[in-house]
Amino acid sequence: MFELPEAMVLTRQMNEHLCGKVIEDGSLGNSPHKFAWYNRSEAEFRSLIKGKKIGKAWTKGRWMIIEVGSAHHLVFGETGGSLILHRDLSTIPEKYHFLLRFSDHSALTLKIQMWGAMELFDAGDELNRAYIRDMAPTPLDEEFSRQYFMDLVKKLCSSGKRSVKSLLTQEQIIPGLGNSCAQDIMFVSGQHPRKDLASLSQRELNLLHDSILRIVNQIIELGGRNDESDLFGNKGRYQRIMDAAAVGMPCPKCGESVQKIQYLGGACYFCPNCQNL
Ligand SMILES: [Zn+2]
């Protein structure tokens, strides 16, 4: 799944390589998928995009928003898989869930992995969409300051028990983060996934905030994670520290064997020595 850094890498590439292209035609896919979310019929979609020029693209959490002409915004969100700009039509995959063909004979396809939204809004209406509406500040927003983070943690702890992993992955508390970014954030900040958030000292909270910013920015600088692809199908250069391949291997800090647990709807990889409960 694309998390905030991958969405950012993709929209940056769109601004460089997609912006200005004129749409000749498109399609909402040739392969039905139970979890592909559209908000237009095929006919409506095609008539709205025809002849329109692609404008700027930007990221909001795990959502990518792209100007289509002056009146519409194309939205890809909560998705993962292959979002690829093809230099010509020869590399278009057999099955895809979204396609744009451009007047210069290039094309954009999205083949979703598990699920994903591919929706076309009247410009601005996407702000009323669930998940985008009322989105809290993301780690790339200026508002995501130390003070904001401390207030957020305080508010969460006053309304019930919550773990570190829950803060990082649940309910879009920190929009854009997901199970992948969270693993390395917990490792570099020395926090166990199940650790009670209320038990963290000021110093630990500072380190957790720093680690969120550090990991997100590092992944962006390196063009995404090594298990995700960019707009040209190239794997990112950020090597995940704590992932499935790390299980049983020595922790890069202390040499202890990395362990795996299932917790909060996904696997967690952690060092039992560096990440104490
Ligand atoms: Zn360790």
PDB file of C-alpha atoms and ligand atoms in Angstrom:
ATOM      1  CA  MET A   1       0.000   0.000   0.000  1.00  0.00           C
ATOM      2  CA  PHE A   2       1.150   3.515  -0.749  1.00  0.00           C
ATOM      3  CA  GLU A   3       1.748   5.444   2.438  1.00  0.00           C
ATOM      4  CA  LEU A   4       2.421   9.178   2.737  1.00  0.00           C
ATOM      5  CA  PRO A   5       6.024   9.049   1.414  1.00  0.00           C
ATOM      6  CA  GLU A   6       5.115   7.019  -1.683  1.00  0.00           C
ATOM      7  CA  ALA A   7       2.135   9.275  -2.437  1.00  0.00           C
ATOM      8  CA  MET A   8       4.503  12.238  -2.170  1.00  0.00           C
ATOM      9  CA  VAL A   9       7.094  10.629  -4.469  1.00  0.00           C
ATOM     10  CA  LEU A  10       4.387   9.848  -7.036  1.00  0.00           C
ATOM     11  CA  THR A  11       2.808  13.323  -7.050  1.00  0.00           C
ATOM     12  CA  ARG A  12       6.247  14.943  -7.354  1.00  0.00           C
ATOM     13  CA  GLN A  13       6.921  12.784 -10.398  1.00  0.00           C
ATOM     14  CA  MET A  14       3.468  13.639 -11.781  1.00  0.00           C
ATOM     15  CA  ASN A  15       4.265  17.344 -11.532  1.00  0.00           C
ATOM     16  CA  GLU A  16       7.428  16.757 -13.488  1.00  0.00           C
ATOM     17  CA  HIS A  17       6.277  14.235 -16.070  1.00  0.00           C
ATOM     18  CA  LEU A  18       2.466  14.235 -16.260  1.00  0.00           C
ATOM     19  CA  CYS A  19       1.599  17.913 -15.913  1.00  0.00           C
ATOM     20  CA  GLY A  20       0.649  19.475 -19.260  1.00  0.00           C
ATOM     21  CA  LYS A  21      -0.316  16.234 -20.995  1.00  0.00           C
ATOM     22  CA  VAL A  22      -3.635  16.289 -22.854  1.00  0.00           C
ATOM     23  CA  ILE A  23      -6.027  13.404 -22.264  1.00  0.00           C
ATOM     24  CA  GLU A  24      -7.238  11.701 -25.406  1.00  0.00           C
ATOM     25  CA  ASP A  25      -9.327   9.023 -23.736  1.00  0.00           C
ATOM     26  CA  GLY A  26      -9.524   6.887 -20.617  1.00  0.00           C
ATOM     27  CA  SER A  27     -11.205   4.002 -18.910  1.00  0.00           C
ATOM     28  CA  LEU A  28     -12.236   2.871 -15.449  1.00  0.00           C
ATOM     29  CA  GLY A  29     -10.474  -0.412 -15.990  1.00  0.00           C
ATOM     30  CA  ASN A  30     -10.874  -3.674 -17.868  1.00  0.00           C
ATOM     31  CA  SER A  31     -10.815  -6.004 -14.880  1.00  0.00           C
ATOM     32  CA  PRO A  32     -13.638  -5.874 -12.316  1.00  0.00           C
ATOM     33  CA  HIS A  33     -12.364  -5.628  -8.738  1.00  0.00           C
ATOM     34  CA  LYS A  34     -14.530  -5.877  -5.652  1.00  0.00           C
ATOM     35  CA  PHE A  35     -12.597  -3.158  -3.849  1.00  0.00           C
ATOM     36  CA  ALA A  36     -12.075  -0.679  -6.683  1.00  0.00           C
ATOM     37  CA  TRP A  37     -13.995   2.455  -5.775  1.00  0.00           C
ATOM     38  CA  TYR A  38     -15.302   4.761  -8.508  1.00  0.00           C
ATOM     39  CA  ASN A  39     -17.737   7.664  -8.320  1.00  0.00           C
ATOM     40  CA  ARG A  40     -18.583   7.957 -12.041  1.00  0.00           C
ATOM     41  CA  SER A  41     -19.959   5.679 -14.705  1.00  0.00           C
ATOM     42  CA  GLU A  42     -17.545   4.767 -17.493  1.00  0.00           C
ATOM     43  CA  ALA A  43     -19.451   6.947 -19.996  1.00  0.00           C
ATOM     44  CA  GLU A  44     -19.588   9.948 -17.670  1.00  0.00           C
ATOM     45  CA  PHE A  45     -15.905   9.609 -16.798  1.00  0.00           C
ATOM     46  CA  ARG A  46     -14.849   9.434 -20.445  1.00  0.00           C
ATOM     47  CA  SER A  47     -16.894  12.425 -21.510  1.00  0.00           C
ATOM     48  CA  LEU A  48     -15.580  14.541 -18.592  1.00  0.00           C
ATOM     49  CA  ILE A  49     -11.879  13.873 -19.214  1.00  0.00           C
ATOM     50  CA  LYS A  50     -11.733  13.985 -23.013  1.00  0.00           C
ATOM     51  CA  GLY A  51      -9.454  16.742 -24.311  1.00  0.00           C
ATOM     52  CA  LYS A  52      -8.591  17.994 -20.814  1.00  0.00           C
ATOM     53  CA  LYS A  53      -5.108  18.992 -19.791  1.00  0.00           C
ATOM     54  CA  ILE A  54      -3.455  17.545 -16.676  1.00  0.00           C
ATOM     55  CA  GLY A  55      -2.461  20.205 -14.167  1.00  0.00           C
ATOM     56  CA  LYS A  56      -0.733  20.117 -10.795  1.00  0.00           C
ATOM     57  CA  ALA A  57      -0.769  17.164  -8.417  1.00  0.00           C
ATOM     58  CA  TRP A  58      -0.486  17.143  -4.642  1.00  0.00           C
ATOM     59  CA  THR A  59      -0.629  14.793  -1.681  1.00  0.00           C
ATOM     60  CA  LYS A  60      -2.937  14.733   1.293  1.00  0.00           C
ATOM     61  CA  GLY A  61      -2.130  11.799   3.584  1.00  0.00           C
ATOM     62  CA  ARG A  62      -2.552   8.646   1.524  1.00  0.00           C
ATOM     63  CA  TRP A  63      -4.437  10.563  -1.179  1.00  0.00           C
ATOM     64  CA  MET A  64      -3.133  11.958  -4.454  1.00  0.00           C
ATOM     65  CA  ILE A  65      -5.109  14.765  -6.068  1.00  0.00           C
ATOM     66  CA  ILE A  66      -4.530  15.775  -9.698  1.00  0.00           C
ATOM     67  CA  GLU A  67      -6.040  18.684 -11.641  1.00  0.00           C
ATOM     68  CA  VAL A  68      -7.893  17.629 -14.795  1.00  0.00           C
ATOM     69  CA  GLY A  69      -8.712  20.690 -16.855  1.00  0.00           C
ATOM     70  CA  SER A  70      -9.876  23.653 -14.799  1.00  0.00           C
ATOM     71  CA  ALA A  71     -13.022  22.080 -13.367  1.00  0.00           C
ATOM     72  CA  HIS A  72     -12.129  18.609 -12.103  1.00  0.00           C
ATOM     73  CA  HIS A  73      -9.878  16.852  -9.642  1.00  0.00           C
ATOM     74  CA  LEU A  74      -8.855  13.251 -10.124  1.00  0.00           C
ATOM     75  CA  VAL A  75      -8.284  11.447  -6.856  1.00  0.00           C
ATOM     76  CA  PHE A  76      -6.346   8.255  -6.135  1.00  0.00           C
ATOM     77  CA  GLY A  77      -6.553   7.240  -2.504  1.00  0.00           C
ATOM     78  CA  GLU A  78      -6.049   4.497   0.072  1.00  0.00           C
ATOM     79  CA  THR A  79      -4.466   2.419  -2.615  1.00  0.00           C
ATOM     80  CA  GLY A  80      -1.374   0.514  -3.606  1.00  0.00           C
ATOM     81  CA  GLY A  81      -0.108  -1.502  -6.520  1.00  0.00           C
ATOM     82  CA  SER A  82       1.270  -0.092  -9.762  1.00  0.00           C
ATOM     83  CA  LEU A  83       0.623   3.478 -10.801  1.00  0.00           C
ATOM     84  CA  ILE A  84       2.687   3.726 -13.953  1.00  0.00           C
ATOM     85  CA  LEU A  85       3.341   6.328 -16.641  1.00  0.00           C
ATOM     86  CA  HIS A  86       3.988   4.430 -19.873  1.00  0.00           C
ATOM     87  CA  ARG A  87       6.075   6.173 -22.512  1.00  0.00           C
ATOM     88  CA  ASP A  88       4.049   4.351 -25.144  1.00  0.00           C
ATOM     89  CA  LEU A  89       1.150   1.918 -25.232  1.00  0.00           C
ATOM     90  CA  SER A  90       3.324  -1.195 -25.591  1.00  0.00           C
ATOM     91  CA  THR A  91       3.902  -1.551 -21.845  1.00  0.00           C
ATOM     92  CA  ILE A  92       0.269  -1.211 -20.710  1.00  0.00           C
ATOM     93  CA  PRO A  93      -0.561  -4.219 -18.500  1.00  0.00           C
ATOM     94  CA  GLU A  94      -3.160  -6.724 -19.639  1.00  0.00           C
ATOM     95  CA  LYS A  95      -5.357  -5.952 -16.627  1.00  0.00           C
ATOM     96  CA  TYR A  96      -5.758  -2.542 -15.031  1.00  0.00           C
ATOM     97  CA  HIS A  97      -8.334  -0.631 -12.992  1.00  0.00           C
ATOM     98  CA  PHE A  98      -7.753   2.823 -14.424  1.00  0.00           C
ATOM     99  CA  LEU A  99      -6.314   4.203 -17.659  1.00  0.00           C
ATOM    100  CA  LEU A 100      -5.632   7.581 -19.216  1.00  0.00           C
ATOM    101  CA  ARG A 101      -4.284   7.856 -22.754  1.00  0.00           C
ATOM    102  CA  PHE A 102      -2.595  11.079 -23.772  1.00  0.00           C
ATOM    103  CA  SER A 103      -2.236  12.882 -27.103  1.00  0.00           C
ATOM    104  CA  ASP A 104       1.545  12.248 -27.102  1.00  0.00           C
ATOM    105  CA  HIS A 105       0.814   8.454 -27.125  1.00  0.00           C
ATOM    106  CA  SER A 106       1.898   7.983 -23.512  1.00  0.00           C
ATOM    107  CA  ALA A 107      -0.507   6.531 -20.940  1.00  0.00           C
ATOM    108  CA  LEU A 108      -1.114   6.287 -17.206  1.00  0.00           C
ATOM    109  CA  THR A 109      -2.432   3.088 -15.637  1.00  0.00           C
ATOM    110  CA  LEU A 110      -3.286   2.078 -12.110  1.00  0.00           C
ATOM    111  CA  LYS A 111      -3.492  -1.566 -11.199  1.00  0.00           C
ATOM    112  CA  ILE A 112      -4.593  -1.724  -7.593  1.00  0.00           C
ATOM    113  CA  GLN A 113      -3.349  -4.373  -5.231  1.00  0.00           C
ATOM    114  CA  MET A 114      -5.920  -4.720  -2.456  1.00  0.00           C
ATOM    115  CA  TRP A 115      -8.252  -1.788  -2.852  1.00  0.00           C
ATOM    116  CA  GLY A 116      -8.303   1.824  -3.904  1.00  0.00           C
ATOM    117  CA  ALA A 117     -10.357   4.866  -4.861  1.00  0.00           C
ATOM    118  CA  MET A 118     -10.117   6.256  -8.400  1.00  0.00           C
ATOM    119  CA  GLU A 119     -12.588   9.095  -8.409  1.00  0.00           C
ATOM    120  CA  LEU A 120     -13.217  12.254 -10.427  1.00  0.00           C
ATOM    121  CA  PHE A 121     -14.674  15.196  -8.530  1.00  0.00           C
ATOM    122  CA  ASP A 122     -15.863  18.642  -9.468  1.00  0.00           C
ATOM    123  CA  ALA A 123     -12.826  20.634  -8.294  1.00  0.00           C
ATOM    124  CA  GLY A 124     -12.988  21.095  -4.531  1.00  0.00           C
ATOM    125  CA  ASP A 125     -15.740  18.542  -3.906  1.00  0.00           C
ATOM    126  CA  GLU A 126     -13.128  15.937  -3.001  1.00  0.00           C
ATOM    127  CA  LEU A 127     -12.732  17.845   0.276  1.00  0.00           C
ATOM    128  CA  ASN A 128     -16.159  16.514   1.279  1.00  0.00           C
ATOM    129  CA  ARG A 129     -15.154  12.913   0.683  1.00  0.00           C
ATOM    130  CA  ALA A 130     -14.844  10.581   3.656  1.00  0.00           C
ATOM    131  CA  TYR A 131     -11.188  10.253   4.737  1.00  0.00           C
ATOM    132  CA  ILE A 132     -10.252  13.568   3.091  1.00  0.00           C
ATOM    133  CA  ARG A 133     -12.866  15.576   4.949  1.00  0.00           C
ATOM    134  CA  ASP A 134     -11.609  16.741   8.355  1.00  0.00           C
ATOM    135  CA  MET A 135      -8.197  15.128   7.818  1.00  0.00           C
ATOM    136  CA  ALA A 136      -5.867  15.888  10.708  1.00  0.00           C
ATOM    137  CA  PRO A 137      -2.415  17.381   9.985  1.00  0.00           C
ATOM    138  CA  THR A 138      -0.031  14.892   8.353  1.00  0.00           C
ATOM    139  CA  PRO A 139       3.700  14.676   9.148  1.00  0.00           C
ATOM    140  CA  LEU A 140       4.384  16.746   6.014  1.00  0.00           C
ATOM    141  CA  ASP A 141       2.189  19.628   7.191  1.00  0.00           C
ATOM    142  CA  GLU A 142       3.662  22.566   9.052  1.00  0.00           C
ATOM    143  CA  GLU A 143       0.955  22.139  11.708  1.00  0.00           C
ATOM    144  CA  PHE A 144       2.497  18.795  12.698  1.00  0.00           C
ATOM    145  CA  SER A 145       4.713  20.548  15.223  1.00  0.00           C
ATOM    146  CA  ARG A 146       6.136  19.275  18.495  1.00  0.00           C
ATOM    147  CA  GLN A 147       3.393  21.137  20.365  1.00  0.00           C
ATOM    148  CA  TYR A 148       0.675  19.685  18.118  1.00  0.00           C
ATOM    149  CA  PHE A 149       2.055  16.176  18.677  1.00  0.00           C
ATOM    150  CA  MET A 150       2.205  16.570  22.460  1.00  0.00           C
ATOM    151  CA  ASP A 151      -1.370  17.914  22.556  1.00  0.00           C
ATOM    152  CA  LEU A 152      -2.540  15.057  20.325  1.00  0.00           C
ATOM    153  CA  VAL A 153      -0.992  12.405  22.590  1.00  0.00           C
ATOM    154  CA  LYS A 154      -2.396  14.085  25.697  1.00  0.00           C
ATOM    155  CA  LYS A 155      -5.894  14.179  24.205  1.00  0.00           C
ATOM    156  CA  LEU A 156      -5.719  10.529  23.117  1.00  0.00           C
ATOM    157  CA  CYS A 157      -4.470   9.353  26.505  1.00  0.00           C
ATOM    158  CA  SER A 158      -7.216  11.228  28.325  1.00  0.00           C
ATOM    159  CA  SER A 159      -9.867   9.321  26.368  1.00  0.00           C
ATOM    160  CA  GLY A 160      -8.599   5.789  27.051  1.00  0.00           C
ATOM    161  CA  LYS A 161      -5.696   3.415  26.825  1.00  0.00           C
ATOM    162  CA  ARG A 162      -3.797   3.478  23.558  1.00  0.00           C
ATOM    163  CA  SER A 163      -0.608   1.839  22.333  1.00  0.00           C
ATOM    164  CA  VAL A 164       2.213   3.302  20.264  1.00  0.00           C
ATOM    165  CA  LYS A 165       1.223   1.241  17.223  1.00  0.00           C
ATOM    166  CA  SER A 166      -2.368   2.412  17.550  1.00  0.00           C
ATOM    167  CA  LEU A 167      -1.213   6.045  17.469  1.00  0.00           C
ATOM    168  CA  LEU A 168       0.802   5.372  14.320  1.00  0.00           C
ATOM    169  CA  THR A 169      -1.610   3.216  12.337  1.00  0.00           C
ATOM    170  CA  GLN A 170      -5.212   3.516  13.459  1.00  0.00           C
ATOM    171  CA  GLU A 171      -8.148   5.735  12.591  1.00  0.00           C
ATOM    172  CA  GLN A 172      -6.041   8.153  10.563  1.00  0.00           C
ATOM    173  CA  ILE A 173      -4.872   9.753  13.812  1.00  0.00           C
ATOM    174  CA  ILE A 174      -1.683  10.578  11.902  1.00  0.00           C
ATOM    175  CA  PRO A 175      -2.902  10.521   8.299  1.00  0.00           C
ATOM    176  CA  GLY A 176      -0.629   8.907   5.740  1.00  0.00           C
ATOM    177  CA  LEU A 177       1.221   6.563   8.070  1.00  0.00           C
ATOM    178  CA  GLY A 178       0.536   2.854   7.806  1.00  0.00           C
ATOM    179  CA  ASN A 179       1.848  -0.482   8.941  1.00  0.00           C
ATOM    180  CA  SER A 180       5.083  -0.179   6.935  1.00  0.00           C
ATOM    181  CA  CYS A 181       6.292   3.284   7.988  1.00  0.00           C
ATOM    182  CA  ALA A 182       5.194   2.524  11.550  1.00  0.00           C
ATOM    183  CA  GLN A 183       7.574  -0.463  11.919  1.00  0.00           C
ATOM    184  CA  ASP A 184      10.700   1.597  11.309  1.00  0.00           C
ATOM    185  CA  ILE A 185       9.396   4.580  13.305  1.00  0.00           C
ATOM    186  CA  MET A 186       8.899   2.267  16.307  1.00  0.00           C
ATOM    187  CA  PHE A 187      12.343   0.741  15.826  1.00  0.00           C
ATOM    188  CA  VAL A 188      14.302   3.996  15.581  1.00  0.00           C
ATOM    189  CA  SER A 189      12.387   5.466  18.527  1.00  0.00           C
ATOM    190  CA  GLY A 190      12.894   2.271  20.585  1.00  0.00           C
ATOM    191  CA  GLN A 191       9.187   1.694  21.192  1.00  0.00           C
ATOM    192  CA  HIS A 192       7.412  -1.648  21.423  1.00  0.00           C
ATOM    193  CA  PRO A 193       4.215  -1.747  19.313  1.00  0.00           C
ATOM    194  CA  ARG A 194       2.101  -2.591  22.379  1.00  0.00           C
ATOM    195  CA  LYS A 195       3.702   0.049  24.627  1.00  0.00           C
ATOM    196  CA  ASP A 196       1.129   2.131  26.489  1.00  0.00           C
ATOM    197  CA  LEU A 197       1.314   5.636  25.047  1.00  0.00           C
ATOM    198  CA  ALA A 198       0.546   7.187  28.431  1.00  0.00           C
ATOM    199  CA  SER A 199       3.708   5.617  29.894  1.00  0.00           C
ATOM    200  CA  LEU A 200       6.088   7.469  27.551  1.00  0.00           C
ATOM    201  CA  SER A 201       8.312  10.132  29.086  1.00  0.00           C
ATOM    202  CA  GLN A 202       8.659  13.586  27.555  1.00  0.00           C
ATOM    203  CA  ARG A 203      12.023  12.540  26.147  1.00  0.00           C
ATOM    204  CA  GLU A 204      10.510   9.418  24.563  1.00  0.00           C
ATOM    205  CA  LEU A 205       7.653  11.434  23.048  1.00  0.00           C
ATOM    206  CA  ASN A 206      10.140  13.922  21.594  1.00  0.00           C
ATOM    207  CA  LEU A 207      12.077  11.040  20.085  1.00  0.00           C
ATOM    208  CA  LEU A 208       8.882   9.496  18.691  1.00  0.00           C
ATOM    209  CA  HIS A 209       7.908  12.799  17.039  1.00  0.00           C
ATOM    210  CA  ASP A 210      11.418  13.204  15.620  1.00  0.00           C
ATOM    211  CA  SER A 211      11.372   9.617  14.360  1.00  0.00           C
ATOM    212  CA  ILE A 212       8.059  10.095  12.509  1.00  0.00           C
ATOM    213  CA  LEU A 213       9.482  13.126  10.671  1.00  0.00           C
ATOM    214  CA  ARG A 214      12.834  11.443  10.089  1.00  0.00           C
ATOM    215  CA  ILE A 215      11.495   8.205   8.606  1.00  0.00           C
ATOM    216  CA  VAL A 216       8.842   9.891   6.429  1.00  0.00           C
ATOM    217  CA  ASN A 217      11.383  12.351   5.002  1.00  0.00           C
ATOM    218  CA  GLN A 218      14.055   9.700   4.557  1.00  0.00           C
ATOM    219  CA  ILE A 219      11.690   7.500   2.544  1.00  0.00           C
ATOM    220  CA  ILE A 220      10.738  10.465   0.334  1.00  0.00           C
ATOM    221  CA  GLU A 221      14.393  11.425  -0.232  1.00  0.00           C
ATOM    222  CA  LEU A 222      15.143   7.870  -1.312  1.00  0.00           C
ATOM    223  CA  GLY A 223      12.218   7.710  -3.747  1.00  0.00           C
ATOM    224  CA  GLY A 224       9.969   5.447  -1.657  1.00  0.00           C
ATOM    225  CA  ARG A 225      10.304   2.090   0.043  1.00  0.00           C
ATOM    226  CA  ASN A 226      12.094  -0.803  -1.641  1.00  0.00           C
ATOM    227  CA  ASP A 227       8.831  -2.772  -1.741  1.00  0.00           C
ATOM    228  CA  GLU A 228       6.921  -0.090  -3.677  1.00  0.00           C
ATOM    229  CA  SER A 229       7.373   1.277  -7.198  1.00  0.00           C
ATOM    230  CA  ASP A 230       7.459   4.827  -8.512  1.00  0.00           C
ATOM    231  CA  LEU A 231       5.706   6.308 -11.554  1.00  0.00           C
ATOM    232  CA  PHE A 232       8.145   4.541 -13.875  1.00  0.00           C
ATOM    233  CA  GLY A 233       7.983   1.172 -12.139  1.00  0.00           C
ATOM    234  CA  ASN A 234      11.310   1.629 -10.355  1.00  0.00           C
ATOM    235  CA  LYS A 235      11.569   0.341  -6.813  1.00  0.00           C
ATOM    236  CA  GLY A 236      12.260   2.890  -4.092  1.00  0.00           C
ATOM    237  CA  ARG A 237      15.759   3.011  -2.566  1.00  0.00           C
ATOM    238  CA  TYR A 238      14.637   3.098   1.063  1.00  0.00           C
ATOM    239  CA  GLN A 239      15.490  -0.300   2.534  1.00  0.00           C
ATOM    240  CA  ARG A 240      13.018  -1.152   5.290  1.00  0.00           C
ATOM    241  CA  ILE A 241      14.704  -2.045   8.575  1.00  0.00           C
ATOM    242  CA  MET A 242      11.865  -3.971  10.202  1.00  0.00           C
ATOM    243  CA  ASP A 243       9.949  -6.069   7.693  1.00  0.00           C
ATOM    244  CA  ALA A 244       9.163  -9.736   7.038  1.00  0.00           C
ATOM    245  CA  ALA A 245      12.723 -10.346   5.790  1.00  0.00           C
ATOM    246  CA  ALA A 246      14.156  -9.143   9.123  1.00  0.00           C
ATOM    247  CA  VAL A 247      12.437 -11.849  11.208  1.00  0.00           C
ATOM    248  CA  GLY A 248      15.051 -14.077  12.887  1.00  0.00           C
ATOM    249  CA  MET A 249      17.871 -11.877  11.629  1.00  0.00           C
ATOM    250  CA  PRO A 250      20.104  -9.909  14.028  1.00  0.00           C
ATOM    251  CA  CYS A 251      18.826  -6.456  15.054  1.00  0.00           C
ATOM    252  CA  PRO A 252      21.034  -3.824  13.344  1.00  0.00           C
ATOM    253  CA  LYS A 253      21.509  -2.024  16.695  1.00  0.00           C
ATOM    254  CA  CYS A 254      22.136  -4.837  19.199  1.00  0.00           C
ATOM    255  CA  GLY A 255      22.280  -8.180  17.361  1.00  0.00           C
ATOM    256  CA  GLU A 256      19.262  -9.743  19.125  1.00  0.00           C
ATOM    257  CA  SER A 257      16.935 -11.786  16.881  1.00  0.00           C
ATOM    258  CA  VAL A 258      14.111  -9.742  15.328  1.00  0.00           C
ATOM    259  CA  GLN A 259      10.674 -11.085  16.287  1.00  0.00           C
ATOM    260  CA  LYS A 260       7.242 -11.012  14.711  1.00  0.00           C
ATOM    261  CA  ILE A 261       3.860 -10.668  16.421  1.00  0.00           C
ATOM    262  CA  GLN A 262       0.350 -10.133  15.123  1.00  0.00           C
ATOM    263  CA  TYR A 263      -1.126  -7.021  16.650  1.00  0.00           C
ATOM    264  CA  LEU A 264      -3.827  -4.534  15.615  1.00  0.00           C
ATOM    265  CA  GLY A 265      -4.689  -6.070  12.275  1.00  0.00           C
ATOM    266  CA  GLY A 266      -1.208  -6.707  10.975  1.00  0.00           C
ATOM    267  CA  ALA A 267       2.221  -8.118  11.601  1.00  0.00           C
ATOM    268  CA  CYS A 268       4.734  -6.243  13.739  1.00  0.00           C
ATOM    269  CA  TYR A 269       8.474  -6.775  13.424  1.00  0.00           C
ATOM    270  CA  PHE A 270      10.560  -5.616  16.345  1.00  0.00           C
ATOM    271  CA  CYS A 271      13.657  -6.137  18.444  1.00  0.00           C
ATOM    272  CA  PRO A 272      12.709  -7.419  21.931  1.00  0.00           C
ATOM    273  CA  ASN A 273      15.873  -5.848  23.349  1.00  0.00           C
ATOM    274  CA  CYS A 274      15.734  -2.372  21.772  1.00  0.00           C
ATOM    275  CA  GLN A 275      11.955  -2.052  21.848  1.00  0.00           C
ATOM    276  CA  ASN A 276      10.879  -2.746  25.411  1.00  0.00           C
ATOM    277  CA  LEU A 277       7.361  -2.898  26.700  1.00  0.00           C
TER     278      LEU A 277
HETATM  279 ZN    ZN B   1      18.040  -4.481  19.117  1.00  0.00          ZN
END
